[in-house]
Amino acid sequence: METLIHTLNKNSFFYDYITTLAYSQFGINELFSRGFYLQKRNEFPNYLEFIDEIRQFNFPEEVEEEIFRTQTFTPRIFVSGFVSKNQKTVFRLDPNLSALKFIDDTRGITDTNIRLTHMTIISAFEKIMQQNLDDSHVLQFFRHIRNASAHNGKFHFDKKVIDPKNNVLIKKAHWKEFNIQPSLQGERLIKENKDDKEAFWDQGDFIEFLLDFENYYPKLVENIDKN
């Protein structure tokens, strides 16, 4: 089943988290694409040679078309930056130079997107911690994926949460078919690529979890309505 991000219910408790994650990952993908394009154009200033180089990658036709018709990029007026309160200090992003640096610094977009998802998980969990929710297996599930995100994307269990006699969590932590157990210690939370069979789940499962979480705690939606 496919769901388009723009069709999500704006009144969902985690709507801002989901859309911000989606928009940010799109930006990461755009930065990677820009870096790839500029790198190849620098390597092959002759346009015909550039075309031959791109075609060696056997990209889908629609991808090739997008590459070949690229002429302009984001206007500088829309370039992101960070300004201090007194406006004397500015950290500005140069799209082209940052795109080339991004290509040099990373193996691709996957690592960066996953780190961004880890940060979103941590932030979303902190938001619900302010709601004084009753404990449950779903809240415990959220707690453990948050802890995994904070430990470089790998499950981490303190001894105090484990029943040493039976080697199970003292408080159950599960959601749908996903069941968290101490045996996951050190295992990756999110798939690194489509062929990764070892990780616990993927980013789409996290989004579905956020949308489903409020079904376990209806008062979250009630609080939104009151605001």
Short mmCIF file of C-alpha atoms in Angstrom, two decimals:
data_model
loop_
_atom_site.label_atom_id
_atom_site.label_comp_id
_atom_site.label_asym_id
_atom_site.label_seq_id
_atom_site.Cartn_x
_atom_site.Cartn_y
_atom_site.Cartn_z
CA MET A 1 0.00 0.00 0.00
CA GLU A 2 1.35 3.41 -0.97
CA THR A 3 0.45 6.60 0.88
CA LEU A 4 1.44 10.04 -0.42
CA ILE A 5 2.89 12.25 2.30
CA HIS A 6 0.80 15.26 1.32
CA THR A 7 -2.41 13.29 1.90
CA LEU A 8 -1.69 12.56 5.58
CA ASN A 9 -4.05 13.98 8.18
CA LYS A 10 -2.61 17.30 9.33
CA ASN A 11 -4.16 16.73 12.76
CA SER A 12 -2.14 13.58 13.40
CA PHE A 13 -0.01 13.97 16.51
CA PHE A 14 3.27 13.31 14.68
CA TYR A 15 2.33 15.01 11.40
CA ASP A 16 5.06 17.66 11.69
CA TYR A 17 7.70 15.02 12.44
CA ILE A 18 6.74 12.86 9.48
CA THR A 19 6.55 15.70 6.97
CA THR A 20 9.75 17.35 8.21
CA LEU A 21 11.58 14.03 7.88
CA ALA A 22 10.20 13.52 4.36
CA TYR A 23 11.05 17.06 3.24
CA SER A 24 14.54 16.87 4.76
CA GLN A 25 15.30 13.55 3.12
CA PHE A 26 14.17 14.97 -0.20
CA GLY A 27 16.63 17.82 0.36
CA ILE A 28 19.41 15.31 1.08
CA ASN A 29 18.59 13.46 -2.12
CA GLU A 30 18.62 16.75 -4.04
CA LEU A 31 22.01 17.65 -2.58
CA PHE A 32 23.41 14.26 -3.57
CA SER A 33 21.97 14.59 -7.10
CA ARG A 34 23.43 18.07 -7.46
CA GLY A 35 26.84 16.87 -6.30
CA PHE A 36 26.79 13.95 -8.72
CA TYR A 37 25.82 16.23 -11.60
CA LEU A 38 28.47 18.86 -10.84
CA GLN A 39 31.17 16.26 -10.29
CA LYS A 40 30.50 14.68 -13.68
CA ARG A 41 30.26 18.03 -15.45
CA ASN A 42 33.65 18.98 -14.01
CA GLU A 43 35.12 15.68 -15.16
CA PHE A 44 33.57 15.95 -18.62
CA PRO A 45 33.28 19.60 -19.69
CA ASN A 46 32.55 18.47 -23.23
CA TYR A 47 28.78 17.96 -23.22
CA LEU A 48 28.80 15.00 -25.62
CA GLU A 49 31.39 13.23 -23.47
CA PHE A 50 29.28 14.05 -20.42
CA ILE A 51 26.25 12.39 -22.05
CA ASP A 52 28.30 9.28 -22.88
CA GLU A 53 29.51 9.09 -19.27
CA ILE A 54 26.00 9.34 -17.82
CA ARG A 55 24.66 6.68 -20.16
CA GLN A 56 27.25 4.21 -18.89
CA PHE A 57 25.38 4.14 -15.56
CA ASN A 58 22.28 2.65 -17.21
CA PHE A 59 19.95 4.92 -15.26
CA PRO A 60 16.21 4.62 -15.96
CA GLU A 61 15.18 6.81 -18.88
CA GLU A 62 13.35 9.33 -16.68
CA VAL A 63 16.50 9.80 -14.56
CA GLU A 64 18.63 10.43 -17.64
CA GLU A 65 16.14 12.99 -18.90
CA GLU A 66 16.27 14.89 -15.60
CA ILE A 67 20.08 14.92 -15.66
CA PHE A 68 20.34 16.10 -19.26
CA ARG A 69 17.84 18.92 -18.91
CA THR A 70 19.35 20.33 -15.70
CA GLN A 71 20.23 23.98 -16.30
CA THR A 72 19.67 25.94 -13.10
CA PHE A 73 19.59 25.27 -9.40
CA THR A 74 17.98 26.76 -6.31
CA PRO A 75 18.10 30.59 -6.44
CA ARG A 76 20.56 31.92 -3.87
CA ILE A 77 17.76 33.80 -2.11
CA PHE A 78 16.38 30.43 -0.98
CA VAL A 79 19.69 28.98 0.18
CA SER A 80 19.54 27.89 3.81
CA GLY A 81 21.69 29.51 6.47
CA PHE A 82 21.96 30.00 10.23
CA VAL A 83 22.14 33.55 11.59
CA SER A 84 22.94 34.58 15.16
CA LYS A 85 20.46 36.71 17.11
CA ASN A 86 22.58 39.86 16.70
CA GLN A 87 22.97 39.00 12.98
CA LYS A 88 26.76 39.35 13.21
CA THR A 89 27.44 35.66 12.65
CA VAL A 90 26.16 33.71 9.69
CA PHE A 91 26.69 30.09 8.68
CA ARG A 92 25.70 29.91 5.04
CA LEU A 93 25.34 26.90 2.79
CA ASP A 94 26.76 27.17 -0.72
CA PRO A 95 24.64 24.62 -2.63
CA ASN A 96 27.21 23.72 -5.28
CA LEU A 97 30.27 23.52 -3.03
CA SER A 98 28.34 21.69 -0.31
CA ALA A 99 26.98 19.24 -2.88
CA LEU A 100 30.49 18.39 -4.07
CA LYS A 101 31.66 18.05 -0.44
CA PHE A 102 28.68 15.81 0.29
CA ILE A 103 29.68 13.49 -2.56
CA ASP A 104 33.26 13.36 -1.25
CA ASP A 105 32.32 12.83 2.40
CA THR A 106 29.67 10.11 2.13
CA ARG A 107 29.17 6.79 0.44
CA GLY A 108 25.77 7.96 -0.67
CA ILE A 109 22.48 9.20 0.63
CA THR A 110 21.56 6.17 2.74
CA ASP A 111 23.74 6.87 5.80
CA THR A 112 22.63 10.48 6.02
CA ASN A 113 18.95 9.66 5.62
CA ILE A 114 19.17 6.98 8.32
CA ARG A 115 20.90 9.36 10.74
CA LEU A 116 18.14 11.87 10.08
CA THR A 117 15.54 9.20 10.89
CA HIS A 118 17.38 8.38 14.13
CA MET A 119 17.21 12.04 15.15
CA THR A 120 13.51 12.15 14.32
CA ILE A 121 12.84 9.08 16.47
CA ILE A 122 14.64 10.66 19.42
CA SER A 123 12.82 13.97 19.02
CA ALA A 124 9.41 12.32 18.61
CA PHE A 125 9.92 10.25 21.75
CA GLU A 126 10.88 13.32 23.76
CA LYS A 127 7.63 14.93 22.65
CA ILE A 128 5.47 12.12 24.03
CA MET A 129 7.44 12.08 27.28
CA GLN A 130 5.79 15.41 28.03
CA GLN A 131 2.32 13.87 27.76
CA ASN A 132 2.35 11.76 30.96
CA LEU A 133 1.12 8.68 29.12
CA ASP A 134 0.26 5.44 30.90
CA ASP A 135 2.90 2.77 30.42
CA SER A 136 2.23 0.04 27.85
CA HIS A 137 4.02 -2.42 25.58
CA VAL A 138 3.81 0.17 22.77
CA LEU A 139 5.33 2.94 24.87
CA GLN A 140 8.12 0.57 25.92
CA PHE A 141 8.61 -0.30 22.26
CA PHE A 142 9.01 3.39 21.48
CA ARG A 143 11.46 3.76 24.36
CA HIS A 144 13.72 1.00 23.02
CA ILE A 145 13.76 2.21 19.42
CA ARG A 146 14.59 5.65 20.81
CA ASN A 147 17.49 4.17 22.79
CA ALA A 148 18.69 2.29 19.72
CA SER A 149 18.63 5.53 17.73
CA ALA A 150 20.70 7.23 20.44
CA HIS A 151 23.27 4.40 20.33
CA ASN A 152 24.33 4.83 16.72
CA GLY A 153 21.27 3.01 15.44
CA LYS A 154 21.88 -0.23 17.34
CA PHE A 155 19.84 -1.80 20.14
CA HIS A 156 21.26 -1.24 23.60
CA PHE A 157 19.77 -2.75 26.77
CA ASP A 158 20.86 -1.97 30.32
CA LYS A 159 20.92 -4.92 32.70
CA LYS A 160 18.21 -3.33 34.82
CA VAL A 161 15.57 -3.79 32.09
CA ILE A 162 16.29 -7.51 31.61
CA ASP A 163 14.98 -10.45 33.63
CA PRO A 164 18.25 -12.42 34.02
CA LYS A 165 16.50 -15.66 34.84
CA ASN A 166 14.51 -15.84 31.60
CA ASN A 167 16.57 -13.41 29.47
CA VAL A 168 13.52 -11.36 28.51
CA LEU A 169 12.63 -7.73 29.01
CA ILE A 170 10.99 -7.05 32.37
CA LYS A 171 8.49 -4.83 30.56
CA LYS A 172 7.18 -6.16 27.26
CA ALA A 173 7.94 -4.07 24.18
CA HIS A 174 6.15 -4.94 20.96
CA TRP A 175 4.10 -3.41 18.18
CA LYS A 176 2.30 -5.43 15.51
CA GLU A 177 4.69 -8.21 14.42
CA PHE A 178 7.76 -6.43 15.81
CA ASN A 179 8.87 -7.81 19.16
CA ILE A 180 11.88 -6.41 21.01
CA GLN A 181 13.97 -8.85 23.05
CA PRO A 182 17.42 -8.72 24.70
CA SER A 183 18.74 -10.98 21.93
CA LEU A 184 18.66 -7.89 19.69
CA GLN A 185 21.54 -6.36 21.65
CA GLY A 186 23.87 -4.66 19.15
CA GLU A 187 21.63 -5.32 16.15
CA ARG A 188 20.83 -2.55 13.67
CA LEU A 189 17.48 -0.81 13.94
CA ILE A 190 17.00 0.33 10.32
CA LYS A 191 17.82 -1.41 7.03
CA GLU A 192 20.86 -0.01 5.23
CA ASN A 193 19.57 -1.00 1.80
CA LYS A 194 16.80 -3.01 0.15
CA ASP A 195 18.85 -6.23 0.40
CA ASP A 196 19.53 -5.87 4.12
CA LYS A 197 17.83 -8.82 5.85
CA GLU A 198 19.47 -8.41 9.25
CA ALA A 199 18.06 -5.08 10.47
CA PHE A 200 15.00 -4.91 12.74
CA TRP A 201 12.77 -2.79 10.47
CA ASP A 202 12.80 -0.01 7.86
CA GLN A 203 11.90 3.67 7.74
CA GLY A 204 8.41 3.01 6.41
CA ASP A 205 7.68 0.91 9.49
CA PHE A 206 8.66 3.85 11.68
CA ILE A 207 6.28 6.21 9.87
CA GLU A 208 3.48 3.65 10.16
CA PHE A 209 4.28 3.29 13.86
CA LEU A 210 3.97 7.04 14.44
CA LEU A 211 0.62 7.14 12.67
CA ASP A 212 -0.61 4.14 14.64
CA PHE A 213 0.71 5.28 18.02
CA GLU A 214 -2.13 7.72 18.65
CA ASN A 215 -4.61 4.83 18.31
CA TYR A 216 -3.19 3.47 21.57
CA TYR A 217 -3.39 6.89 23.21
CA PRO A 218 -6.52 8.73 21.96
CA LYS A 219 -5.88 11.59 24.38
CA LEU A 220 -3.01 12.72 22.14
CA VAL A 221 -5.49 13.66 19.43
CA GLU A 222 -7.81 15.21 22.02
CA ASN A 223 -4.97 17.46 23.16
CA ILE A 224 -4.40 18.61 19.59
CA ASP A 225 -8.10 19.42 19.20
CA LYS A 226 -8.05 21.48 22.40
CA ASN A 227 -5.10 23.48 21.16
#
